[in-house]
mmCIF file of C-alpha atoms and ligand atoms in Angstrom:
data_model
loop_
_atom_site.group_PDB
_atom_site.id
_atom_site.type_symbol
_atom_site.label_atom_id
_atom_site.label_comp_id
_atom_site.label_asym_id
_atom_site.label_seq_id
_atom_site.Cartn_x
_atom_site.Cartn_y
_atom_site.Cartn_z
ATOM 1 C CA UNK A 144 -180.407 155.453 -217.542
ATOM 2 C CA UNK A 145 -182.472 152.041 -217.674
ATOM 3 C CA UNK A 146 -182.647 150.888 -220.881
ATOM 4 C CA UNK A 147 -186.224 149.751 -221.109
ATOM 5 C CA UNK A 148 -185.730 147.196 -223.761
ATOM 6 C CA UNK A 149 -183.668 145.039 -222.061
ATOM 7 C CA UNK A 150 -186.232 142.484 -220.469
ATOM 8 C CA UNK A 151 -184.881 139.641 -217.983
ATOM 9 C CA UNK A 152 -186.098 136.975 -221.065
ATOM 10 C CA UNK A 153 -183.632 139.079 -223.700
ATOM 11 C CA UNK A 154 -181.234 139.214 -221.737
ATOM 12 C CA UNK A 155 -180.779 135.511 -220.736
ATOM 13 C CA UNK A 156 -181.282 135.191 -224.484
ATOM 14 C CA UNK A 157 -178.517 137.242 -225.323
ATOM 15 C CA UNK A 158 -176.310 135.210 -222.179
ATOM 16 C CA UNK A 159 -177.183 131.853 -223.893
ATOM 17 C CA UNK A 160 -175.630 132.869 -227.417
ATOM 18 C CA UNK A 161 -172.325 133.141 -225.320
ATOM 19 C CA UNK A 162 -172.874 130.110 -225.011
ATOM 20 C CA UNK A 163 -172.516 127.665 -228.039
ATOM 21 C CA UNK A 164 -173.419 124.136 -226.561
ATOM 22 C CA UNK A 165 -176.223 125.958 -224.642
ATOM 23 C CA UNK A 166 -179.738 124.060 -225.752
ATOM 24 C CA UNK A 167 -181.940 127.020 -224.454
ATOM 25 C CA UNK A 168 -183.674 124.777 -221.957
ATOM 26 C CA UNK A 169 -181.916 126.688 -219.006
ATOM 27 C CA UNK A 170 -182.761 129.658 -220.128
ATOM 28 C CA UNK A 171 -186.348 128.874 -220.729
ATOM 29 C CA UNK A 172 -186.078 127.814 -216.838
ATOM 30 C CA UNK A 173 -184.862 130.926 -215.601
ATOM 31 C CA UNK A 174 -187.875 132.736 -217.832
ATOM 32 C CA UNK A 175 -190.347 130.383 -215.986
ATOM 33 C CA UNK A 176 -189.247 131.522 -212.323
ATOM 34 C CA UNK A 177 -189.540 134.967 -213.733
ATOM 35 C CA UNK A 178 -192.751 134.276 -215.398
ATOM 36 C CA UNK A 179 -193.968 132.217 -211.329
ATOM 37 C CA UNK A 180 -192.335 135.652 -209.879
ATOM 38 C CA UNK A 181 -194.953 138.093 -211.681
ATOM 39 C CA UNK A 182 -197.640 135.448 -210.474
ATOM 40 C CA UNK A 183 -196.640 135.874 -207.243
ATOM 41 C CA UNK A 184 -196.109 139.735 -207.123
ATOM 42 C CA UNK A 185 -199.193 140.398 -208.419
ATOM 43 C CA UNK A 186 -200.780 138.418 -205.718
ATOM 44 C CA UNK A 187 -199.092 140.174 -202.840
ATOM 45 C CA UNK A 188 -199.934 143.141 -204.326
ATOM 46 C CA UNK A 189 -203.692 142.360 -203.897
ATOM 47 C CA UNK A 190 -203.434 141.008 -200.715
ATOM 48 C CA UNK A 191 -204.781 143.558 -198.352
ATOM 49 C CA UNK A 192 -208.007 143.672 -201.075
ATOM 50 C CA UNK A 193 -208.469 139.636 -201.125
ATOM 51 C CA UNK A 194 -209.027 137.260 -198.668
ATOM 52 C CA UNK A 195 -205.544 135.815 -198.920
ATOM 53 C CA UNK A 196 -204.166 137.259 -195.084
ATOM 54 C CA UNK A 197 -204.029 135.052 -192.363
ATOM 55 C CA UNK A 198 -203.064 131.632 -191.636
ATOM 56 C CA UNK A 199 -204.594 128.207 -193.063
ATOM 57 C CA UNK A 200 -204.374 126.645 -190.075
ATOM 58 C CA UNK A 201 -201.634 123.961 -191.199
ATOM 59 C CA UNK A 202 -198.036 123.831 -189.882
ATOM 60 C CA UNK A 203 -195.336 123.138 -192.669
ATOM 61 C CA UNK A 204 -192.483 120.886 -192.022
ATOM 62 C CA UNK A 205 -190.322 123.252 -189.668
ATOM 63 C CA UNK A 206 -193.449 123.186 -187.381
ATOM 64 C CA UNK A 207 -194.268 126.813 -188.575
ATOM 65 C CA UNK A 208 -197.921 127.964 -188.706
ATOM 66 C CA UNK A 209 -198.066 128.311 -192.922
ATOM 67 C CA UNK A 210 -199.413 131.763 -193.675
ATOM 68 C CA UNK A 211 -201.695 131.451 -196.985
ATOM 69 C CA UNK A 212 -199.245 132.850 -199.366
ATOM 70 C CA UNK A 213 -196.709 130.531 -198.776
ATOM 71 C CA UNK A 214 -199.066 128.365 -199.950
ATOM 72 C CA UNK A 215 -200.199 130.380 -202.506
ATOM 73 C CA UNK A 216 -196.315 131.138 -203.959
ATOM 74 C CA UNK A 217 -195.725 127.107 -203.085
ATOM 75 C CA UNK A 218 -198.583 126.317 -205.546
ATOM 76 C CA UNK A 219 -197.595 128.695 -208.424
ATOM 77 C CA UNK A 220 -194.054 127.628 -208.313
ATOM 78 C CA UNK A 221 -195.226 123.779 -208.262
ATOM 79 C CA UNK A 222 -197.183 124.200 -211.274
ATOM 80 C CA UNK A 223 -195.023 126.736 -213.183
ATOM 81 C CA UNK A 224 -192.591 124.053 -212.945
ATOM 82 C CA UNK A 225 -194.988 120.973 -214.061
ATOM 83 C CA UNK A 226 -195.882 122.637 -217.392
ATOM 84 C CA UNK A 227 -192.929 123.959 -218.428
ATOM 85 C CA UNK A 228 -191.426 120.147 -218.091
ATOM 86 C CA UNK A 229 -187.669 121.264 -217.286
ATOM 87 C CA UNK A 230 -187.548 120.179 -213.665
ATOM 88 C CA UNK A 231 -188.095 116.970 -212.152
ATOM 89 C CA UNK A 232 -187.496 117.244 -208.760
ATOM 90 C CA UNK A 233 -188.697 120.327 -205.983
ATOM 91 C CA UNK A 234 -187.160 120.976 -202.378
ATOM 92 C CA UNK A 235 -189.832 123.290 -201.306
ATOM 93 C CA UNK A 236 -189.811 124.859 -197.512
ATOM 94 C CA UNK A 237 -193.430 123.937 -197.617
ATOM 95 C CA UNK A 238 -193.013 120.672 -198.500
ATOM 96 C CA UNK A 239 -191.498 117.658 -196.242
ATOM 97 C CA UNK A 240 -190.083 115.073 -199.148
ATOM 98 C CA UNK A 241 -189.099 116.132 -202.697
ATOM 99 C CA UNK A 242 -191.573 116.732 -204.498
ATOM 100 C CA UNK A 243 -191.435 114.880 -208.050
ATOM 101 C CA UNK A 244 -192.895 116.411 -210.827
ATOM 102 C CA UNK A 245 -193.767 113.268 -213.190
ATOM 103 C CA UNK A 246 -192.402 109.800 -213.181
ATOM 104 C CA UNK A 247 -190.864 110.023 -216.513
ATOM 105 C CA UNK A 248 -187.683 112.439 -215.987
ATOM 106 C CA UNK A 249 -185.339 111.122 -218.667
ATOM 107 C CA UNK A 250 -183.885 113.899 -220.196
ATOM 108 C CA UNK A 251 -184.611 116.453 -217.532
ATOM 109 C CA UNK A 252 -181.291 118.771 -216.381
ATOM 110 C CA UNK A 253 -182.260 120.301 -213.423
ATOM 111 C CA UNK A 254 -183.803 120.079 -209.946
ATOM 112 C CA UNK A 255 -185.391 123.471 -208.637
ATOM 113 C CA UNK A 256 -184.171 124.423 -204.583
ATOM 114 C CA UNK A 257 -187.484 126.891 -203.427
ATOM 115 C CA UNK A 258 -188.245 128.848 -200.266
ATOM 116 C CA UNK A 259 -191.479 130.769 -202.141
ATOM 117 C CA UNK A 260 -192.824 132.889 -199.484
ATOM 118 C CA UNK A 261 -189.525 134.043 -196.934
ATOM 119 C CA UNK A 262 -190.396 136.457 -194.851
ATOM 120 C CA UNK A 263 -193.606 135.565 -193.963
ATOM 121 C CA UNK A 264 -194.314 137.294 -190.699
ATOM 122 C CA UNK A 265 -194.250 140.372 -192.511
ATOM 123 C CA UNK A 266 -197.012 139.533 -194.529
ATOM 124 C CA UNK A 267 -199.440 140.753 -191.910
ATOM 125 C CA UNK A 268 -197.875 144.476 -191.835
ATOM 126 C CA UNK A 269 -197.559 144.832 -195.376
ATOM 127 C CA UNK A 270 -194.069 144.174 -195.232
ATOM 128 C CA UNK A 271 -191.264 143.270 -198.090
ATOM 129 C CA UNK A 272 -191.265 139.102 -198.441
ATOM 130 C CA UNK A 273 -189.608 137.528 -201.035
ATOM 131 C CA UNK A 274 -188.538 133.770 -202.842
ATOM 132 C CA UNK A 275 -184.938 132.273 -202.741
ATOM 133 C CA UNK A 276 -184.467 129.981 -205.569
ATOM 134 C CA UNK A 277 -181.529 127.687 -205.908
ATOM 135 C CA UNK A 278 -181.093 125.701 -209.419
ATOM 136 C CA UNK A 279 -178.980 122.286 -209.446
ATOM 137 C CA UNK A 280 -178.306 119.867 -212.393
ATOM 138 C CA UNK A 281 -179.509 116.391 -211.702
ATOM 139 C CA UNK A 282 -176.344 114.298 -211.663
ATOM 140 C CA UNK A 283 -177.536 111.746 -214.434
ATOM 141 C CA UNK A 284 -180.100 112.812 -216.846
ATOM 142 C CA UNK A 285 -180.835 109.490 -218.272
ATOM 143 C CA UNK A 286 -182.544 108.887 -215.247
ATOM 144 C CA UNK A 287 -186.603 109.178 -214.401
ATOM 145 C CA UNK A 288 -186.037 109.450 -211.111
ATOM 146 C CA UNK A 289 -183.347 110.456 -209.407
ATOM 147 C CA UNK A 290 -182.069 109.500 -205.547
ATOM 148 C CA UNK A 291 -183.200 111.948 -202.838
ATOM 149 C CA UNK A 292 -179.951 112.132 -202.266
ATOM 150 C CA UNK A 293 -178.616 113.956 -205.360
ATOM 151 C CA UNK A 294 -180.632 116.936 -204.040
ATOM 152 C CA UNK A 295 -178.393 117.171 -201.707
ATOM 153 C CA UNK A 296 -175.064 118.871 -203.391
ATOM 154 C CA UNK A 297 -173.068 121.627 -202.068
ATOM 155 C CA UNK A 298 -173.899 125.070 -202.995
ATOM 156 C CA UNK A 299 -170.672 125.409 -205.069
ATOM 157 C CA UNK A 300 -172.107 122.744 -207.394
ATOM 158 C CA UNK A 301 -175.215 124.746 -208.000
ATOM 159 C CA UNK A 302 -175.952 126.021 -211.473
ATOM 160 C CA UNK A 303 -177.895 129.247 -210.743
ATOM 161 C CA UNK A 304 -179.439 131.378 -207.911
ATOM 162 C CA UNK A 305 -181.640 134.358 -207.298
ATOM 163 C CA UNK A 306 -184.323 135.801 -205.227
ATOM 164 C CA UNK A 307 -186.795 137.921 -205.620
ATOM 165 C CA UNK A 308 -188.305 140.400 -203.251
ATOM 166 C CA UNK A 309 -191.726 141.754 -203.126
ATOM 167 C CA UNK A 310 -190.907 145.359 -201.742
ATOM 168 C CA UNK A 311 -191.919 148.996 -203.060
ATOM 169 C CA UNK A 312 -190.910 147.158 -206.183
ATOM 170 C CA UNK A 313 -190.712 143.790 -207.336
ATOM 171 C CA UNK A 314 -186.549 143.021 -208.484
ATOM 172 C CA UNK A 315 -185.467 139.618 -209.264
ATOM 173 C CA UNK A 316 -181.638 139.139 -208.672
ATOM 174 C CA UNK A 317 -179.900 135.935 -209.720
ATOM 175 C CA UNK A 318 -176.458 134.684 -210.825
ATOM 176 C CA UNK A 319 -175.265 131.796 -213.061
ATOM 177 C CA UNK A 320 -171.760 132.582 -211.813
ATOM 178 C CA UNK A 321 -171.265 135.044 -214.386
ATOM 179 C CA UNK A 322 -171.963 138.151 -212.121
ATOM 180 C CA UNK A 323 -174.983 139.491 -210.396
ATOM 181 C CA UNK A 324 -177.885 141.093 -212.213
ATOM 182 C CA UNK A 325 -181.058 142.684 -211.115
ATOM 183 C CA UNK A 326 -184.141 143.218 -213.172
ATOM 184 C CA UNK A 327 -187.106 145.545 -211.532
ATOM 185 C CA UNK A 328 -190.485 144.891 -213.040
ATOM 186 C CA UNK A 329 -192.720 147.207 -214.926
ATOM 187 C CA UNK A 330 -195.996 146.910 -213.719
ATOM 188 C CA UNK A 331 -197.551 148.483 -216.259
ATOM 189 C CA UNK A 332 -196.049 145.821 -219.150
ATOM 190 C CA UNK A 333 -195.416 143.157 -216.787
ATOM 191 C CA UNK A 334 -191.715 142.727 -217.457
ATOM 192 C CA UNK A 335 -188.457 142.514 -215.427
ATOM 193 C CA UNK A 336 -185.952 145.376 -216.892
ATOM 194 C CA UNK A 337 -182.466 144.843 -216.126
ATOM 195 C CA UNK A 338 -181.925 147.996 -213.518
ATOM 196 C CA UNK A 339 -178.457 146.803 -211.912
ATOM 197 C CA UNK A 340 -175.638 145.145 -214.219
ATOM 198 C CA UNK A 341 -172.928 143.164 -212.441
ATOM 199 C CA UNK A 342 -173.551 143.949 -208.938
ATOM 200 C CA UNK A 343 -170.499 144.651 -206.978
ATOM 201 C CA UNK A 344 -170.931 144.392 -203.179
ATOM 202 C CA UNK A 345 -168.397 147.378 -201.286
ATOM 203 C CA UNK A 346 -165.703 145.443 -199.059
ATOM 204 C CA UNK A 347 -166.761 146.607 -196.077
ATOM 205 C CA UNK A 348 -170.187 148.083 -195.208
ATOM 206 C CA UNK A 349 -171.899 150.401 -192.307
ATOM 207 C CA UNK A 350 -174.501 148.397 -191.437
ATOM 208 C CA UNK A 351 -175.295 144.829 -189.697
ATOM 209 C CA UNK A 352 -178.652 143.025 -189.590
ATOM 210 C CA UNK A 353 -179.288 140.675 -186.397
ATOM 211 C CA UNK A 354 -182.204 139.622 -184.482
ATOM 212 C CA UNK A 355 -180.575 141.352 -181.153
ATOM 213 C CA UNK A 356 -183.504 139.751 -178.857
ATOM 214 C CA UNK A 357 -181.910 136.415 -179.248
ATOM 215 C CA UNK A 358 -178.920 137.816 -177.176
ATOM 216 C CA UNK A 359 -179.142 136.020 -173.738
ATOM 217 C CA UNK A 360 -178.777 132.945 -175.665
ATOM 218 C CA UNK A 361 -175.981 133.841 -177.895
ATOM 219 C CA UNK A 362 -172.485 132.763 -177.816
ATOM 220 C CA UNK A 363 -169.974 134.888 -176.369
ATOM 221 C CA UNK A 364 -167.515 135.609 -179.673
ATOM 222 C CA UNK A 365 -171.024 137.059 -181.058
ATOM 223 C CA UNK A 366 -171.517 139.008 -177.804
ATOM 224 C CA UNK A 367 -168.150 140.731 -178.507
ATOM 225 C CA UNK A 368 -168.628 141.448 -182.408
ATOM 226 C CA UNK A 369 -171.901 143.000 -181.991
ATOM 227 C CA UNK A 370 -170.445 144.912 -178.909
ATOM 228 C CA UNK A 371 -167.933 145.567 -181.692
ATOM 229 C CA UNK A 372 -169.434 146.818 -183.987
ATOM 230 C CA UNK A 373 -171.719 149.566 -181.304
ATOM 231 C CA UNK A 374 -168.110 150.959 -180.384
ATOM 232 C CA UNK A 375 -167.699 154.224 -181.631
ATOM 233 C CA UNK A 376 -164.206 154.629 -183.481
ATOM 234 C CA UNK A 377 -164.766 157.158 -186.452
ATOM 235 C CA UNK A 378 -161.428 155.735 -187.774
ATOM 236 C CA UNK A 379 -163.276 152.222 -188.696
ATOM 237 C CA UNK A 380 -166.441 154.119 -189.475
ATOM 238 C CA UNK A 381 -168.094 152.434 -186.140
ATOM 239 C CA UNK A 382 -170.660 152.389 -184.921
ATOM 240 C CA UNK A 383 -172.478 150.220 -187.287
ATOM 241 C CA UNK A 384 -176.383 150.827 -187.795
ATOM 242 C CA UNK A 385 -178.327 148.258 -187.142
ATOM 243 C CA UNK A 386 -180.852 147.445 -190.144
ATOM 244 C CA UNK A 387 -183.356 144.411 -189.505
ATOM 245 C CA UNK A 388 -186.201 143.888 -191.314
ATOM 246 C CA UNK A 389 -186.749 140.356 -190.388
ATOM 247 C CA UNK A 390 -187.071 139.143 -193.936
ATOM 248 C CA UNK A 391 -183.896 137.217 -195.378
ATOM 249 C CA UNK A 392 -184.460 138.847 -198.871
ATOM 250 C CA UNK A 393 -184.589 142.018 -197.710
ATOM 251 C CA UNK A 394 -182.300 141.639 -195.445
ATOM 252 C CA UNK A 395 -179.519 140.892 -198.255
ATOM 253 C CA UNK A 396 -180.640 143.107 -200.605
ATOM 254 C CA UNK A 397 -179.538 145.953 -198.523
ATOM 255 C CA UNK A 398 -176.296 144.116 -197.568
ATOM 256 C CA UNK A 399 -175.682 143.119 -201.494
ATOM 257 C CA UNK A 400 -176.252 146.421 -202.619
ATOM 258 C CA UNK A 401 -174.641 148.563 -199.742
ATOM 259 C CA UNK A 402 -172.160 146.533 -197.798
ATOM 260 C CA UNK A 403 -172.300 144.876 -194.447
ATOM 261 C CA UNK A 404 -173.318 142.098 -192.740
ATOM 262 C CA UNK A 405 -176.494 139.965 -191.921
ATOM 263 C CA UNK A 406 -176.149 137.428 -189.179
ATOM 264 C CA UNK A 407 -177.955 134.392 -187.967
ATOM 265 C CA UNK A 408 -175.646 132.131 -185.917
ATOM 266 C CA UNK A 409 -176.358 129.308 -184.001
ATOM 267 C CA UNK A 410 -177.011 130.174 -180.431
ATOM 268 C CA UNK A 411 -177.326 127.684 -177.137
ATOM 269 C CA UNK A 412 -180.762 126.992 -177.700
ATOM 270 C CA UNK A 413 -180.469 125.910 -181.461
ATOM 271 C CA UNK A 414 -176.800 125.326 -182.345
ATOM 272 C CA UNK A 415 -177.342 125.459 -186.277
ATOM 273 C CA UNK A 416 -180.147 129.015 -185.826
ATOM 274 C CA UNK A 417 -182.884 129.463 -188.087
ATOM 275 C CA UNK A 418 -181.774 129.342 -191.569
ATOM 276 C CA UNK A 419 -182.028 126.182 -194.067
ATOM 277 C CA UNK A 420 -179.121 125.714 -196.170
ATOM 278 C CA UNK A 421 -180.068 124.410 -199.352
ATOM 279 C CA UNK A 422 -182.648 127.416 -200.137
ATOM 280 C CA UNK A 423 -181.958 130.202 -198.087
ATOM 281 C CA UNK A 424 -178.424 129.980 -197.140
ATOM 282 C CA UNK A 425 -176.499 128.366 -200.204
ATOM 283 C CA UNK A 426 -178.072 130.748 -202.920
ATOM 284 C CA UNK A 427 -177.774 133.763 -201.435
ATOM 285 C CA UNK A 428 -174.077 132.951 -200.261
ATOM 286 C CA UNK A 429 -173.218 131.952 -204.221
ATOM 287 C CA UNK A 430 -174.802 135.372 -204.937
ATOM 288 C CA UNK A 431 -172.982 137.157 -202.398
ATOM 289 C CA UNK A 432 -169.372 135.366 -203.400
ATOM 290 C CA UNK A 433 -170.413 136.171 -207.115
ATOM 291 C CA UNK A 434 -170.521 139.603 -205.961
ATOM 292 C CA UNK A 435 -166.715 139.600 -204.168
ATOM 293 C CA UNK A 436 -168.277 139.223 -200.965
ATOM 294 C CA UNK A 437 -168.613 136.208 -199.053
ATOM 295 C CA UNK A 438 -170.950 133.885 -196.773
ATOM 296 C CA UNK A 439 -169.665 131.729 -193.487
ATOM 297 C CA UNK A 440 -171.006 129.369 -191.264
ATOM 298 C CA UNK A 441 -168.679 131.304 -188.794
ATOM 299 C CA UNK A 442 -166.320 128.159 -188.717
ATOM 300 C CA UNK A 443 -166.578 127.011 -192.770
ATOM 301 C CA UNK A 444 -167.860 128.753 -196.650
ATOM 302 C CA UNK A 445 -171.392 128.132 -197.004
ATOM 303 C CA UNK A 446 -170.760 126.904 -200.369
ATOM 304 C CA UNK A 447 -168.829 123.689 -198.738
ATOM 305 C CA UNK A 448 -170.863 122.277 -196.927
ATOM 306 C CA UNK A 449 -171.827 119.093 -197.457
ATOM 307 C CA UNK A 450 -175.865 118.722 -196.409
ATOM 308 C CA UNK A 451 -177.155 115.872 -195.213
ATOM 309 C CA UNK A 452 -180.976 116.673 -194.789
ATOM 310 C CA UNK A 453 -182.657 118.737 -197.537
ATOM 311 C CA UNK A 454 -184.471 120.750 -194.832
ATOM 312 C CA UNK A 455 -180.892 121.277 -192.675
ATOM 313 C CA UNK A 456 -179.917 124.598 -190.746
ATOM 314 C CA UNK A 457 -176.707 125.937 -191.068
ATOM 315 C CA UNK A 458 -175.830 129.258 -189.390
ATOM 316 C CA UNK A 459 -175.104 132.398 -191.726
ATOM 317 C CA UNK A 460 -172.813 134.904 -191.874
ATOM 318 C CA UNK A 461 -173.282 136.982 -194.842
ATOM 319 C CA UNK A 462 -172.057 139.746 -196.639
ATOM 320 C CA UNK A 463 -168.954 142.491 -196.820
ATOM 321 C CA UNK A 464 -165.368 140.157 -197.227
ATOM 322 C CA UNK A 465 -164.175 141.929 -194.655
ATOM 323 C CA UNK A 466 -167.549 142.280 -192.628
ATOM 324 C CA UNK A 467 -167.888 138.553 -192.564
ATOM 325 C CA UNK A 468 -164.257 137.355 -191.935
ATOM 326 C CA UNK A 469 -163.658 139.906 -189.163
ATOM 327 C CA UNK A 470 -166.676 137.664 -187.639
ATOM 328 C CA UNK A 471 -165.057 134.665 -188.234
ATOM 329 C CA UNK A 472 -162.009 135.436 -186.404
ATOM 330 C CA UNK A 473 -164.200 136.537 -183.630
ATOM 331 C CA UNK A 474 -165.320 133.139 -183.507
ATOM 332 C CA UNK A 475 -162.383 131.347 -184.462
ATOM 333 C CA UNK A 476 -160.574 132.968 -180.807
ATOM 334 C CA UNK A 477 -163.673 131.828 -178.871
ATOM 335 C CA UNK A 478 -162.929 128.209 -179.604
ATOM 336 C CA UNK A 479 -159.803 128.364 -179.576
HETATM 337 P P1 AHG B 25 -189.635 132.084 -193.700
HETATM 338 O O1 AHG B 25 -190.684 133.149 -193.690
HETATM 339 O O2 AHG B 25 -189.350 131.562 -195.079
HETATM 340 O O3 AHG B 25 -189.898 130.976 -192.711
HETATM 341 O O4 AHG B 25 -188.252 132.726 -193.289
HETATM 342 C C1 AHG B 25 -188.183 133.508 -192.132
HETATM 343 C C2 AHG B 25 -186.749 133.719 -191.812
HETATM 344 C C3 AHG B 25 -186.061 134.822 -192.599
HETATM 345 O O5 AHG B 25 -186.753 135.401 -193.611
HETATM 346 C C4 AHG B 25 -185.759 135.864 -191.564
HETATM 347 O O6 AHG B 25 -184.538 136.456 -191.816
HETATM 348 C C5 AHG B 25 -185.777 135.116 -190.298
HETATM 349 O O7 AHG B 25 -186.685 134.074 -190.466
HETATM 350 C C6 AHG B 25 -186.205 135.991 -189.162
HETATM 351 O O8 AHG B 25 -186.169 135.235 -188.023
HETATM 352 P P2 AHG B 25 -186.386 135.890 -186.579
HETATM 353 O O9 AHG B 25 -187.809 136.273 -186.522
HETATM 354 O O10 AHG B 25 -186.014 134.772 -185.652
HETATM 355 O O11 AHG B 25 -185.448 137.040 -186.474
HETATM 356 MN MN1 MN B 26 -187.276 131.917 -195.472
HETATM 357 MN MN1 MN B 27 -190.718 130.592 -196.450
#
């Protein structure tokens, strides 16, 4: 039973009183991307009824036609972040540089990581989307403006993560490396209720998530784990199903809350695939290791990697320990 009175902003109030030297600005922060989160909902929600479909016209800085609600969730997260004056610094997918808030940062703990609209092509077909967030502390505080280059830490350095997906209902999922919760919001009083406490992903799952028409140009140890996984052997409860929505956040929701694995690896045409590391790949692999499953380049942890571009690739392998290291060792023989 959901215990309605349990908000997202009480309970990160009730996290921070663990927490003696905590100053409350962090959890003010994590209200705030709630508080952008319900702005954005409620504009997908209306989006069939306003004229808010379509394109702009404008490519962002992956050379991706921009669909107006990423502009739209951009915007809202951009100014969330200006008033409430605990962020300095922004690495948005919609935005080439980092985007600097103010030129007076002294003081300021953390830089915000954003992809605000991911899933975009499903837009069109009233499909789930949703925002990957990624929270790091700026190195040195006394600072007002910080090097580019401090936005660039691992994703075991960062400080919190989360998503949130826009489906049948809106549930925000984050971790500050104290477990996985998810909070579902009430429409009617416009609040995130915490509906799943310390989620724990299953070892193994039933299920993968690929985009299969990229085959001809896969590698040949991915060739043989998908083949893999299509083998029937009840034994290993194979075959997998294949689940694909084609939107990251939904795409790990099902994997986080049922097992399995989601899978976009580098292929001969673009050796590091689709994904960006510092705000798709890195949060949702410190979510899935949070909850005792794990996330893989195929050849090294997500969480190690060292970027070197804030808008980087990395290939993913996400999901079920077992799921994801079986795929590994796939890989591991083919370059061997
Ligand atoms: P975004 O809409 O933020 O650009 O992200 C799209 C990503 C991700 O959500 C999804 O998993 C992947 O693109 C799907 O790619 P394919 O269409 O190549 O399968
Ligand atoms: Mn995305
Ligand atoms: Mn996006």
């Amino acid at each position: 039973m959901v215990d309605m009175s349990m908000t997202l902003t009480r309970f990160i109030m009730e996290r921070q009183e663990l927490h003696s030297e905590a100053t409350g600005e962090f959890s003010m922060l994590l209200a705030q991307i709630g508080m952008a989160a319900k702005m954005v909902s409620n504009q997908i929600r209306r989006a069939g009824l306003v004229d808010i479909l379509g394109v702009t016209g404008d490519t962002n800085v992956q050379g991706e036609t921009v669909k107006k609600l990423d502009e739209y969730a951009n915007n809202v997260f951009l100014d969330v972040m200006e008033y409430s004056k605990l962020v300095c610094e922004i690495v948005s997918e919609e935005i080439e540089g980092v985007a600097r808030l103010s030129r007076s940062c002294k003081g300021r703990k953390y830089s915000l990581l954003v992809d605000p609209l991911d899933g975009s092509s499903n837009i069109d077909i009233n499909g789930a989307v949703g925002t990957i967030f990624s929270i790091h502390h700026r190195h040195d505080e006394t600072l007002d403006l910080i090097p580019d280059e401090d936005l660039l830490q691992k994703g075991s350095e960062q400080v919190a993560a989360g998503y949130v997906m826009y489906g049948p209902s809106t549930i925000l999922v984050y971790t500050t490396g104290e477990g996985v919760h998810g909070f579902t919001l009430d429409p009617g009083v416009g609040e995130f209720v915490l509906s799943h406490e310390n989620i724990q992903m299953p070892a193994q799952g039933k299920t993968y998530a690929i985009n299969i028409g990229n085959r001809s140009q896969w590698h040949h140890s991915i060739r043989q784990y998908v083949d893999y996984l299509c083998e029937a052997d009840p034994e290993s409860e194979r075959p997998y199903s294949l689940r694909y929505v084609g939107a990251l956040v939904a795409d790990f929701h099902r994997i986080l809350l049922e097992g399995g694995i989601y899978m976009y690896p580098g292929d001969r045409e673009k050796s590091d695939g689709k994904l960006r590391l510092l705000y798709e790949c890195a949060p949702l692999a410190m979510l899935a290791e949070q909850a005792g499953g794990n996330a893989s380049s195929g050849t090294e942890s997500i969480l190690e990697i060292q970027p070197t571009d804030i808008h980087q690739r990395s290939p993913l392998f996400i999901g079920s320990r077992e799921d994801v290291s079986l795929a590994e060792k796939f890989i591991r023989e083919e370059t061997r």
